[in-house]
Amino acid sequence: MTPGAAEPHRAAVLGSPIAHSLSPVLHRAAYVELGLTDWSYDRFEVDEAGLPGFVEKLGPEWAGLSLTMPLKRAVIPLLDGISDTAAAVDAVNTVVFTEDGRRMGDNTDIPGMIGALREHGIEQVGSAAILGAGATASSALAALARICTGEVVAYVRSEARAAEMRQWGERLDVEVRTADWADAADALRAPLVIATTPAGATDALAAAVPERPATLFDVLYEPWPTALAARWSMFGGAVVSGLDLLVHQAVLQVEQMTGRAPAPLDAMRRAGEKALAER
C-alpha cells in the first residue's frame, strides 16, 4: 500500500474492556501530524470468542490492529507469522496486514519499554526489581533481558506466580529470583523498579520509598500519578510513566502500519496528556 494514497486506510484497537483506551487519541494525532488525511483509527470491544470472526471480516482497506487484553495471546493462531520479539513472550499487541494479504504479528511493548527508559537516560542497569507477575511483568523481563546485566528480583503474591516468573526468566535468559510480596518494600532500593501491578496495588509501598530512590517505571497512566510515583518524585527519584510506555509502543505501531518513520512522538504524547487531563 502507498502511505497517504487516495484510498482509505483503517486501523483500530481491540480489547475488552476498551472504552478507556488512549490508542485512538495517539494514533489519530500521528495521522494529523503526518498528513495522512485518508487514515482512520477506531476502537472496538472484542473478546476472545469474538476475535476470529472480527478478523475474518476485515477488508483490504485495513492496515493494522492494536491489541490489548485479553487478546494478545488469543490472536496468535489467527496470524501468518509473528516476530521473534512477540514469540519471546507469547504475546502480540500489533498486527500489520501486508500488501500480499498476510497477517503479521509483533510486540511493541518490549521495545516500547526500552525506548521509554532510554528517553529517561536508562541505557543499562546492573540489577532490577519487578513488582507483580502478570502479562506485563513478562514483557518487563523481556526488556530487562536486553538492558540488565545482573539479577532481577520479582515480588509476587503466590508460589504459582513465582514459578511462572522463574520459568520466564529461564526462557528469556534472565537471572530471576523471586520474593514474597510481603517484602516488596525491599524492591524500592533497586537501581530500577518496574511496577506492573493494577491500580492501588502499590499504594501501601509509598511510605517505604527510600530517601534517595533511583528509577521507578510505573506502567499505569490512569490514575496518575500513583501514590508510589508521587512519593518517588517527592524524594527526587526518576519516574517513567505508563503514558511514556504507551506513547513509545504506539510510535512503533504507527511506523509499522503506515510505513512512515519517524512517527511524531512529541505530538502523540501531547495528545495523550491532553486527553488524560480532560478526563
C-alpha positions as protocol buffer text, in pm:
chain_id: "A"
residue {
  index: 1
  type: MET
  ca { x: 0 y: 0 z: 0 }
}
residue {
  index: 2
  type: THR
  ca { x: 111 y: 356 z: -53 }
}
residue {
  index: 3
  type: PRO
  ca { x: 100 y: 572 z: 264 }
}
residue {
  index: 4
  type: GLY
  ca { x: -111 y: 880 z: 207 }
}
residue {
  index: 5
  type: ALA
  ca { x: -271 y: 745 z: -112 }
}
residue {
  index: 6
  type: ALA
  ca { x: -626 y: 840 z: -202 }
}
residue {
  index: 7
  type: GLU
  ca { x: -791 y: 517 z: -95 }
}
residue {
  index: 8
  type: PRO
  ca { x: -888 y: 500 z: 275 }
}
residue {
  index: 9
  type: HIS
  ca { x: -679 y: 311 z: 525 }
}
residue {
  index: 10
  type: ARG
  ca { x: -818 y: 180 z: 852 }
}
residue {
  index: 11
  type: ALA
  ca { x: -669 y: 70 z: 1182 }
}
residue {
  index: 12
  type: ALA
  ca { x: -814 y: 12 z: 1528 }
}
residue {
  index: 13
  type: VAL
  ca { x: -751 y: -111 z: 1879 }
}
residue {
  index: 14
  type: LEU
  ca { x: -937 y: -420 z: 2000 }
}
residue {
  index: 15
  type: GLY
  ca { x: -989 y: -547 z: 2353 }
}
residue {
  index: 16
  type: SER
  ca { x: -1232 y: -590 z: 2639 }
}
residue {
  index: 17
  type: PRO
  ca { x: -1281 y: -356 z: 2814 }
}
residue {
  index: 18
  type: ILE
  ca { x: -1173 y: -97 z: 2557 }
}
residue {
  index: 19
  type: ALA
  ca { x: -1359 y: 229 z: 2631 }
}
residue {
  index: 20
  type: HIS
  ca { x: -1067 y: 361 z: 2837 }
}
residue {
  index: 21
  type: SER
  ca { x: -806 y: 312 z: 2563 }
}
residue {
  index: 22
  type: LEU
  ca { x: -593 y: 612 z: 2467 }
}
residue {
  index: 23
  type: SER
  ca { x: -471 y: 444 z: 2149 }
}
residue {
  index: 24
  type: PRO
  ca { x: -718 y: 626 z: 1919 }
}
residue {
  index: 25
  type: VAL
  ca { x: -602 y: 961 z: 2058 }
}
residue {
  index: 26
  type: LEU
  ca { x: -236 y: 877 z: 1998 }
}
residue {
  index: 27
  type: HIS
  ca { x: -272 y: 725 z: 1653 }
}
residue {
  index: 28
  type: ARG
  ca { x: -505 y: 996 z: 1525 }
}
residue {
  index: 29
  type: ALA
  ca { x: -261 y: 1263 z: 1647 }
}
residue {
  index: 30
  type: ALA
  ca { x: 11 y: 1088 z: 1448 }
}
residue {
  index: 31
  type: TYR
  ca { x: -205 y: 1080 z: 1135 }
}
residue {
  index: 32
  type: VAL
  ca { x: -271 y: 1453 z: 1162 }
}
residue {
  index: 33
  type: GLU
  ca { x: 98 y: 1530 z: 1209 }
}
residue {
  index: 34
  type: LEU
  ca { x: 198 y: 1304 z: 918 }
}
residue {
  index: 35
  type: GLY
  ca { x: -69 y: 1447 z: 687 }
}
residue {
  index: 36
  type: LEU
  ca { x: -245 y: 1110 z: 648 }
}
residue {
  index: 37
  type: THR
  ca { x: -590 y: 1258 z: 597 }
}
residue {
  index: 38
  type: ASP
  ca { x: -729 y: 935 z: 450 }
}
residue {
  index: 39
  type: TRP
  ca { x: -639 y: 725 z: 756 }
}
residue {
  index: 40
  type: SER
  ca { x: -879 y: 644 z: 1040 }
}
residue {
  index: 41
  type: TYR
  ca { x: -830 y: 470 z: 1374 }
}
residue {
  index: 42
  type: ASP
  ca { x: -1113 y: 336 z: 1590 }
}
residue {
  index: 43
  type: ARG
  ca { x: -1172 y: 118 z: 1894 }
}
residue {
  index: 44
  type: PHE
  ca { x: -1384 y: -196 z: 1914 }
}
residue {
  index: 45
  type: GLU
  ca { x: -1500 y: -401 z: 2210 }
}
residue {
  index: 46
  type: VAL
  ca { x: -1390 y: -753 z: 2116 }
}
residue {
  index: 47
  type: ASP
  ca { x: -1337 y: -1051 z: 2346 }
}
residue {
  index: 48
  type: GLU
  ca { x: -1155 y: -1378 z: 2277 }
}
residue {
  index: 49
  type: ALA
  ca { x: -1467 y: -1551 z: 2146 }
}
residue {
  index: 50
  type: GLY
  ca { x: -1541 y: -1270 z: 1901 }
}
residue {
  index: 51
  type: LEU
  ca { x: -1187 y: -1216 z: 1774 }
}
residue {
  index: 52
  type: PRO
  ca { x: -1173 y: -1477 z: 1492 }
}
residue {
  index: 53
  type: GLY
  ca { x: -1496 y: -1352 z: 1338 }
}
residue {
  index: 54
  type: PHE
  ca { x: -1389 y: -989 z: 1363 }
}
residue {
  index: 55
  type: VAL
  ca { x: -1056 y: -1052 z: 1193 }
}
residue {
  index: 56
  type: GLU
  ca { x: -1209 y: -1261 z: 914 }
}
residue {
  index: 57
  type: LYS
  ca { x: -1447 y: -980 z: 817 }
}
residue {
  index: 58
  type: LEU
  ca { x: -1174 y: -719 z: 768 }
}
residue {
  index: 59
  type: GLY
  ca { x: -1142 y: -590 z: 413 }
}
residue {
  index: 60
  type: PRO
  ca { x: -840 y: -480 z: 206 }
}
residue {
  index: 61
  type: GLU
  ca { x: -862 y: -124 z: 341 }
}
residue {
  index: 62
  type: TRP
  ca { x: -733 y: -244 z: 679 }
}
residue {
  index: 63
  type: ALA
  ca { x: -369 y: -166 z: 755 }
}
residue {
  index: 64
  type: GLY
  ca { x: -335 y: -293 z: 1109 }
}
residue {
  index: 65
  type: LEU
  ca { x: -466 y: -362 z: 1457 }
}
residue {
  index: 66
  type: SER
  ca { x: -354 y: -279 z: 1808 }
}
residue {
  index: 67
  type: LEU
  ca { x: -444 y: -543 z: 2065 }
}
residue {
  index: 68
  type: THR
  ca { x: -491 y: -514 z: 2437 }
}
residue {
  index: 69
  type: MET
  ca { x: -608 y: -765 z: 2697 }
}
residue {
  index: 70
  type: PRO
  ca { x: -736 y: -1032 z: 2668 }
}
residue {
  index: 71
  type: LEU
  ca { x: -638 y: -1070 z: 2301 }
}
residue {
  index: 72
  type: LYS
  ca { x: -258 y: -1060 z: 2296 }
}
residue {
  index: 73
  type: ARG
  ca { x: -222 y: -1437 z: 2307 }
}
residue {
  index: 74
  type: ALA
  ca { x: -558 y: -1530 z: 2153 }
}
residue {
  index: 75
  type: VAL
  ca { x: -468 y: -1360 z: 1824 }
}
residue {
  index: 76
  type: ILE
  ca { x: -157 y: -1570 z: 1756 }
}
residue {
  index: 77
  type: PRO
  ca { x: -336 y: -1871 z: 1593 }
}
residue {
  index: 78
  type: LEU
  ca { x: -506 y: -1627 z: 1352 }
}
residue {
  index: 79
  type: LEU
  ca { x: -178 y: -1493 z: 1214 }
}
residue {
  index: 80
  type: ASP
  ca { x: 54 y: -1599 z: 934 }
}
residue {
  index: 81
  type: GLY
  ca { x: 364 y: -1522 z: 1136 }
}
residue {
  index: 82
  type: ILE
  ca { x: 496 y: -1337 z: 1442 }
}
residue {
  index: 83
  type: SER
  ca { x: 821 y: -1161 z: 1520 }
}
residue {
  index: 84
  type: ASP
  ca { x: 1089 y: -1304 z: 1745 }
}
residue {
  index: 85
  type: THR
  ca { x: 1003 y: -1034 z: 1999 }
}
residue {
  index: 86
  type: ALA
  ca { x: 639 y: -1145 z: 2014 }
}
residue {
  index: 87
  type: ALA
  ca { x: 737 y: -1512 z: 2025 }
}
residue {
  index: 88
  type: ALA
  ca { x: 964 y: -1447 z: 2323 }
}
residue {
  index: 89
  type: VAL
  ca { x: 664 y: -1368 z: 2545 }
}
residue {
  index: 90
  type: ASP
  ca { x: 380 y: -1538 z: 2354 }
}
residue {
  index: 91
  type: ALA
  ca { x: 209 y: -1201 z: 2318 }
}
residue {
  index: 92
  type: VAL
  ca { x: 116 y: -991 z: 2014 }
}
residue {
  index: 93
  type: ASN
  ca { x: -4 y: -634 z: 2056 }
}
residue {
  index: 94
  type: THR
  ca { x: 38 y: -530 z: 1691 }
}
residue {
  index: 95
  type: VAL
  ca { x: -94 y: -685 z: 1371 }
}
residue {
  index: 96
  type: VAL
  ca { x: 6 y: -549 z: 1031 }
}
residue {
  index: 97
  type: PHE
  ca { x: -171 y: -655 z: 712 }
}
residue {
  index: 98
  type: THR
  ca { x: 80 y: -681 z: 428 }
}
residue {
  index: 99
  type: GLU
  ca { x: 23 y: -597 z: 62 }
}
residue {
  index: 100
  type: ASP
  ca { x: 8 y: -966 z: -25 }
}
residue {
  index: 101
  type: GLY
  ca { x: -265 y: -1030 z: 233 }
}
residue {
  index: 102
  type: ARG
  ca { x: -65 y: -1180 z: 519 }
}
residue {
  index: 103
  type: ARG
  ca { x: -135 y: -1102 z: 885 }
}
residue {
  index: 104
  type: MET
  ca { x: 192 y: -1043 z: 1070 }
}
residue {
  index: 105
  type: GLY
  ca { x: 215 y: -1005 z: 1448 }
}
residue {
  index: 106
  type: ASP
  ca { x: 464 y: -813 z: 1658 }
}
residue {
  index: 107
  type: ASN
  ca { x: 507 y: -693 z: 2016 }
}
residue {
  index: 108
  type: THR
  ca { x: 592 y: -324 z: 2051 }
}
residue {
  index: 109
  type: ASP
  ca { x: 550 y: -325 z: 2431 }
}
residue {
  index: 110
  type: ILE
  ca { x: 902 y: -462 z: 2483 }
}
residue {
  index: 111
  type: PRO
  ca { x: 1093 y: -214 z: 2263 }
}
residue {
  index: 112
  type: GLY
  ca { x: 847 y: 50 z: 2388 }
}
residue {
  index: 113
  type: MET
  ca { x: 965 y: -12 z: 2744 }
}
residue {
  index: 114
  type: ILE
  ca { x: 1327 y: 10 z: 2635 }
}
residue {
  index: 115
  type: GLY
  ca { x: 1259 y: 331 z: 2443 }
}
residue {
  index: 116
  type: ALA
  ca { x: 1079 y: 490 z: 2738 }
}
residue {
  index: 117
  type: LEU
  ca { x: 1368 y: 405 z: 2970 }
}
residue {
  index: 118
  type: ARG
  ca { x: 1625 y: 530 z: 2719 }
}
residue {
  index: 119
  type: GLU
  ca { x: 1442 y: 861 z: 2692 }
}
residue {
  index: 120
  type: HIS
  ca { x: 1497 y: 898 z: 3068 }
}
residue {
  index: 121
  type: GLY
  ca { x: 1866 y: 817 z: 3038 }
}
residue {
  index: 122
  type: ILE
  ca { x: 1846 y: 449 z: 3136 }
}
residue {
  index: 123
  type: GLU
  ca { x: 2054 y: 251 z: 2886 }
}
residue {
  index: 124
  type: GLN
  ca { x: 2173 y: -27 z: 3117 }
}
residue {
  index: 125
  type: VAL
  ca { x: 2129 y: -135 z: 3480 }
}
residue {
  index: 126
  type: GLY
  ca { x: 2319 y: -378 z: 3698 }
}
residue {
  index: 127
  type: SER
  ca { x: 2008 y: -516 z: 3868 }
}
residue {
  index: 128
  type: ALA
  ca { x: 1634 y: -453 z: 3884 }
}
residue {
  index: 129
  type: ALA
  ca { x: 1314 y: -537 z: 4070 }
}
residue {
  index: 130
  type: ILE
  ca { x: 970 y: -616 z: 3928 }
}
residue {
  index: 131
  type: LEU
  ca { x: 652 y: -569 z: 4129 }
}
residue {
  index: 132
  type: GLY
  ca { x: 391 y: -817 z: 4008 }
}
residue {
  index: 133
  type: ALA
  ca { x: 388 y: -1125 z: 3786 }
}
residue {
  index: 134
  type: GLY
  ca { x: 120 y: -1079 z: 3519 }
}
residue {
  index: 135
  type: ALA
  ca { x: 148 y: -1040 z: 3142 }
}
residue {
  index: 136
  type: THR
  ca { x: 315 y: -700 z: 3169 }
}
residue {
  index: 137
  type: ALA
  ca { x: 575 y: -848 z: 3403 }
}
residue {
  index: 138
  type: SER
  ca { x: 684 y: -1095 z: 3136 }
}
residue {
  index: 139
  type: SER
  ca { x: 726 y: -808 z: 2889 }
}
residue {
  index: 140
  type: ALA
  ca { x: 927 y: -623 z: 3154 }
}
residue {
  index: 141
  type: LEU
  ca { x: 1151 y: -928 z: 3190 }
}
residue {
  index: 142
  type: ALA
  ca { x: 1200 y: -940 z: 2813 }
}
residue {
  index: 143
  type: ALA
  ca { x: 1300 y: -574 z: 2816 }
}
residue {
  index: 144
  type: LEU
  ca { x: 1538 y: -632 z: 3108 }
}
residue {
  index: 145
  type: ALA
  ca { x: 1695 y: -921 z: 2914 }
}
residue {
  index: 146
  type: ARG
  ca { x: 1835 y: -652 z: 2684 }
}
residue {
  index: 147
  type: ILE
  ca { x: 1944 y: -390 z: 2937 }
}
residue {
  index: 148
  type: CYS
  ca { x: 2004 y: -559 z: 3276 }
}
residue {
  index: 149
  type: THR
  ca { x: 2343 y: -718 z: 3335 }
}
residue {
  index: 150
  type: GLY
  ca { x: 2262 y: -882 z: 3669 }
}
residue {
  index: 151
  type: GLU
  ca { x: 1984 y: -1020 z: 3884 }
}
residue {
  index: 152
  type: VAL
  ca { x: 1616 y: -935 z: 3861 }
}
residue {
  index: 153
  type: VAL
  ca { x: 1406 y: -987 z: 4173 }
}
residue {
  index: 154
  type: ALA
  ca { x: 1033 y: -1036 z: 4117 }
}
residue {
  index: 155
  type: TYR
  ca { x: 799 y: -970 z: 4411 }
}
residue {
  index: 156
  type: VAL
  ca { x: 486 y: -1185 z: 4383 }
}
residue {
  index: 157
  type: ARG
  ca { x: 185 y: -1292 z: 4587 }
}
residue {
  index: 158
  type: SER
  ca { x: 187 y: -1669 z: 4533 }
}
residue {
  index: 159
  type: GLU
  ca { x: 424 y: -1957 z: 4470 }
}
residue {
  index: 160
  type: ALA
  ca { x: 244 y: -2029 z: 4144 }
}
residue {
  index: 161
  type: ARG
  ca { x: 323 y: -1679 z: 4022 }
}
residue {
  index: 162
  type: ALA
  ca { x: 679 y: -1714 z: 4148 }
}
residue {
  index: 163
  type: ALA
  ca { x: 722 y: -2033 z: 3947 }
}
residue {
  index: 164
  type: GLU
  ca { x: 588 y: -1858 z: 3636 }
}
residue {
  index: 165
  type: MET
  ca { x: 837 y: -1575 z: 3671 }
}
residue {
  index: 166
  type: ARG
  ca { x: 1127 y: -1816 z: 3718 }
}
residue {
  index: 167
  type: GLN
  ca { x: 1015 y: -2002 z: 3405 }
}
residue {
  index: 168
  type: TRP
  ca { x: 1002 y: -1675 z: 3211 }
}
residue {
  index: 169
  type: GLY
  ca { x: 1350 y: -1595 z: 3337 }
}
residue {
  index: 170
  type: GLU
  ca { x: 1484 y: -1927 z: 3207 }
}
residue {
  index: 171
  type: ARG
  ca { x: 1312 y: -1877 z: 2874 }
}
residue {
  index: 172
  type: LEU
  ca { x: 1438 y: -1520 z: 2833 }
}
residue {
  index: 173
  type: ASP
  ca { x: 1784 y: -1595 z: 2976 }
}
residue {
  index: 174
  type: VAL
  ca { x: 1740 y: -1354 z: 3266 }
}
residue {
  index: 175
  type: GLU
  ca { x: 1866 y: -1428 z: 3616 }
}
residue {
  index: 176
  type: VAL
  ca { x: 1539 y: -1415 z: 3814 }
}
residue {
  index: 177
  type: ARG
  ca { x: 1499 y: -1453 z: 4188 }
}
residue {
  index: 178
  type: THR
  ca { x: 1150 y: -1441 z: 4338 }
}
residue {
  index: 179
  type: ALA
  ca { x: 1046 y: -1292 z: 4671 }
}
residue {
  index: 180
  type: ASP
  ca { x: 723 y: -1269 z: 4867 }
}
residue {
  index: 181
  type: TRP
  ca { x: 503 y: -964 z: 4818 }
}
residue {
  index: 182
  type: ALA
  ca { x: 520 y: -907 z: 5194 }
}
residue {
  index: 183
  type: ASP
  ca { x: 881 y: -799 z: 5139 }
}
residue {
  index: 184
  type: ALA
  ca { x: 804 y: -572 z: 4842 }
}
residue {
  index: 185
  type: ALA
  ca { x: 936 y: -265 z: 5024 }
}
residue {
  index: 186
  type: ASP
  ca { x: 1284 y: -415 z: 4971 }
}
residue {
  index: 187
  type: ALA
  ca { x: 1235 y: -373 z: 4597 }
}
residue {
  index: 188
  type: LEU
  ca { x: 1240 y: 5 z: 4628 }
}
residue {
  index: 189
  type: ARG
  ca { x: 1615 y: 9 z: 4685 }
}
residue {
  index: 190
  type: ALA
  ca { x: 1689 y: -139 z: 4342 }
}
residue {
  index: 191
  type: PRO
  ca { x: 1854 y: 73 z: 4069 }
}
residue {
  index: 192
  type: LEU
  ca { x: 1541 y: 19 z: 3858 }
}
residue {
  index: 193
  type: VAL
  ca { x: 1196 y: -74 z: 3990 }
}
residue {
  index: 194
  type: ILE
  ca { x: 926 y: -174 z: 3740 }
}
residue {
  index: 195
  type: ALA
  ca { x: 574 y: -174 z: 3886 }
}
residue {
  index: 196
  type: THR
  ca { x: 342 y: -387 z: 3672 }
}
residue {
  index: 197
  type: THR
  ca { x: 52 y: -418 z: 3917 }
}
residue {
  index: 198
  type: PRO
  ca { x: -310 y: -293 z: 3889 }
}
residue {
  index: 199
  type: ALA
  ca { x: -419 y: 45 z: 4025 }
}
residue {
  index: 200
  type: GLY
  ca { x: -390 y: 67 z: 4403 }
}
residue {
  index: 201
  type: ALA
  ca { x: -172 y: -241 z: 4447 }
}
residue {
  index: 202
  type: THR
  ca { x: 145 y: -44 z: 4530 }
}
residue {
  index: 203
  type: ASP
  ca { x: -15 y: 239 z: 4728 }
}
residue {
  index: 204
  type: ALA
  ca { x: 88 y: 91 z: 5062 }
}
residue {
  index: 205
  type: LEU
  ca { x: 452 y: 89 z: 4947 }
}
residue {
  index: 206
  type: ALA
  ca { x: 465 y: 467 z: 4910 }
}
residue {
  index: 207
  type: ALA
  ca { x: 560 y: 512 z: 5276 }
}
residue {
  index: 208
  type: ALA
  ca { x: 864 y: 287 z: 5223 }
}
residue {
  index: 209
  type: VAL
  ca { x: 1027 y: 491 z: 4944 }
}
residue {
  index: 210
  type: PRO
  ca { x: 1394 y: 541 z: 5041 }
}
residue {
  index: 211
  type: GLU
  ca { x: 1546 y: 886 z: 5087 }
}
residue {
  index: 212
  type: ARG
  ca { x: 1741 y: 863 z: 4763 }
}
residue {
  index: 213
  type: PRO
  ca { x: 1542 y: 647 z: 4521 }
}
residue {
  index: 214
  type: ALA
  ca { x: 1681 y: 562 z: 4179 }
}
residue {
  index: 215
  type: THR
  ca { x: 1434 y: 499 z: 3893 }
}
residue {
  index: 216
  type: LEU
  ca { x: 1072 y: 386 z: 3906 }
}
residue {
  index: 217
  type: PHE
  ca { x: 892 y: 267 z: 3594 }
}
residue {
  index: 218
  type: ASP
  ca { x: 522 y: 252 z: 3682 }
}
residue {
  index: 219
  type: VAL
  ca { x: 325 y: 109 z: 3389 }
}
residue {
  index: 220
  type: LEU
  ca { x: -2 y: 273 z: 3497 }
}
residue {
  index: 221
  type: TYR
  ca { x: -114 y: 600 z: 3339 }
}
residue {
  index: 222
  type: GLU
  ca { x: -459 y: 640 z: 3493 }
}
residue {
  index: 223
  type: PRO
  ca { x: -496 y: 739 z: 3769 }
}
residue {
  index: 224
  type: TRP
  ca { x: -169 y: 932 z: 3761 }
}
residue {
  index: 225
  type: PRO
  ca { x: 43 y: 984 z: 3950 }
}
residue {
  index: 226
  type: THR
  ca { x: 7 y: 671 z: 4157 }
}
residue {
  index: 227
  type: ALA
  ca { x: 77 y: 714 z: 4529 }
}
residue {
  index: 228
  type: LEU
  ca { x: 410 y: 537 z: 4478 }
}
residue {
  index: 229
  type: ALA
  ca { x: 511 y: 755 z: 4182 }
}
residue {
  index: 230
  type: ALA
  ca { x: 413 y: 1075 z: 4364 }
}
residue {
  index: 231
  type: ARG
  ca { x: 621 y: 985 z: 4668 }
}
residue {
  index: 232
  type: TRP
  ca { x: 908 y: 874 z: 4446 }
}
residue {
  index: 233
  type: SER
  ca { x: 913 y: 1210 z: 4270 }
}
residue {
  index: 234
  type: MET
  ca { x: 889 y: 1394 z: 4603 }
}
residue {
  index: 235
  type: PHE
  ca { x: 1211 y: 1226 z: 4710 }
}
residue {
  index: 236
  type: GLY
  ca { x: 1386 y: 1323 z: 4386 }
}
residue {
  index: 237
  type: GLY
  ca { x: 1377 y: 987 z: 4210 }
}
residue {
  index: 238
  type: ALA
  ca { x: 1333 y: 950 z: 3835 }
}
residue {
  index: 239
  type: VAL
  ca { x: 988 y: 831 z: 3726 }
}
residue {
  index: 240
  type: VAL
  ca { x: 892 y: 674 z: 3395 }
}
residue {
  index: 241
  type: SER
  ca { x: 515 y: 659 z: 3349 }
}
residue {
  index: 242
  type: GLY
  ca { x: 270 y: 431 z: 3179 }
}
residue {
  index: 243
  type: LEU
  ca { x: 199 y: 711 z: 2933 }
}
residue {
  index: 244
  type: ASP
  ca { x: 568 y: 707 z: 2836 }
}
residue {
  index: 245
  type: LEU
  ca { x: 532 y: 336 z: 2761 }
}
residue {
  index: 246
  type: LEU
  ca { x: 203 y: 380 z: 2578 }
}
residue {
  index: 247
  type: VAL
  ca { x: 344 y: 651 z: 2354 }
}
residue {
  index: 248
  type: HIS
  ca { x: 666 y: 469 z: 2272 }
}
residue {
  index: 249
  type: GLN
  ca { x: 491 y: 144 z: 2181 }
}
residue {
  index: 250
  type: ALA
  ca { x: 231 y: 339 z: 1977 }
}
residue {
  index: 251
  type: VAL
  ca { x: 508 y: 518 z: 1785 }
}
residue {
  index: 252
  type: LEU
  ca { x: 635 y: 180 z: 1668 }
}
residue {
  index: 253
  type: GLN
  ca { x: 283 y: 70 z: 1575 }
}
residue {
  index: 254
  type: VAL
  ca { x: 224 y: 382 z: 1367 }
}
residue {
  index: 255
  type: GLU
  ca { x: 553 y: 332 z: 1185 }
}
residue {
  index: 256
  type: GLN
  ca { x: 474 y: -31 z: 1106 }
}
residue {
  index: 257
  type: MET
  ca { x: 117 y: 28 z: 997 }
}
residue {
  index: 258
  type: THR
  ca { x: 173 y: 342 z: 788 }
}
residue {
  index: 259
  type: GLY
  ca { x: 525 y: 287 z: 662 }
}
residue {
  index: 260
  type: ARG
  ca { x: 614 y: 638 z: 780 }
}
residue {
  index: 261
  type: ALA
  ca { x: 908 y: 693 z: 1012 }
}
residue {
  index: 262
  type: PRO
  ca { x: 980 y: 852 z: 1243 }
}
residue {
  index: 263
  type: ALA
  ca { x: 635 y: 880 z: 1394 }
}
residue {
  index: 264
  type: PRO
  ca { x: 571 y: 1211 z: 1577 }
}
residue {
  index: 265
  type: LEU
  ca { x: 639 y: 1106 z: 1937 }
}
residue {
  index: 266
  type: ASP
  ca { x: 606 y: 1454 z: 2089 }
}
residue {
  index: 267
  type: ALA
  ca { x: 273 y: 1526 z: 1919 }
}
residue {
  index: 268
  type: MET
  ca { x: 140 y: 1189 z: 2028 }
}
residue {
  index: 269
  type: ARG
  ca { x: 248 y: 1246 z: 2388 }
}
residue {
  index: 270
  type: ARG
  ca { x: 87 y: 1592 z: 2395 }
}
residue {
  index: 271
  type: ALA
  ca { x: -238 y: 1444 z: 2267 }
}
residue {
  index: 272
  type: GLY
  ca { x: -227 y: 1175 z: 2536 }
}
residue {
  index: 273
  type: GLU
  ca { x: -155 y: 1424 z: 2812 }
}
residue {
  index: 274
  type: LYS
  ca { x: -439 y: 1646 z: 2693 }
}
residue {
  index: 275
  type: ALA
  ca { x: -684 y: 1355 z: 2683 }
}
residue {
  index: 276
  type: LEU
  ca { x: -588 y: 1241 z: 3034 }
}
residue {
  index: 277
  type: ALA
  ca { x: -619 y: 1597 z: 3168 }
}
residue {
  index: 278
  type: GLU
  ca { x: -969 y: 1625 z: 3019 }
}
residue {
  index: 279
  type: ARG
  ca { x: -1075 y: 1304 z: 3193 }
}
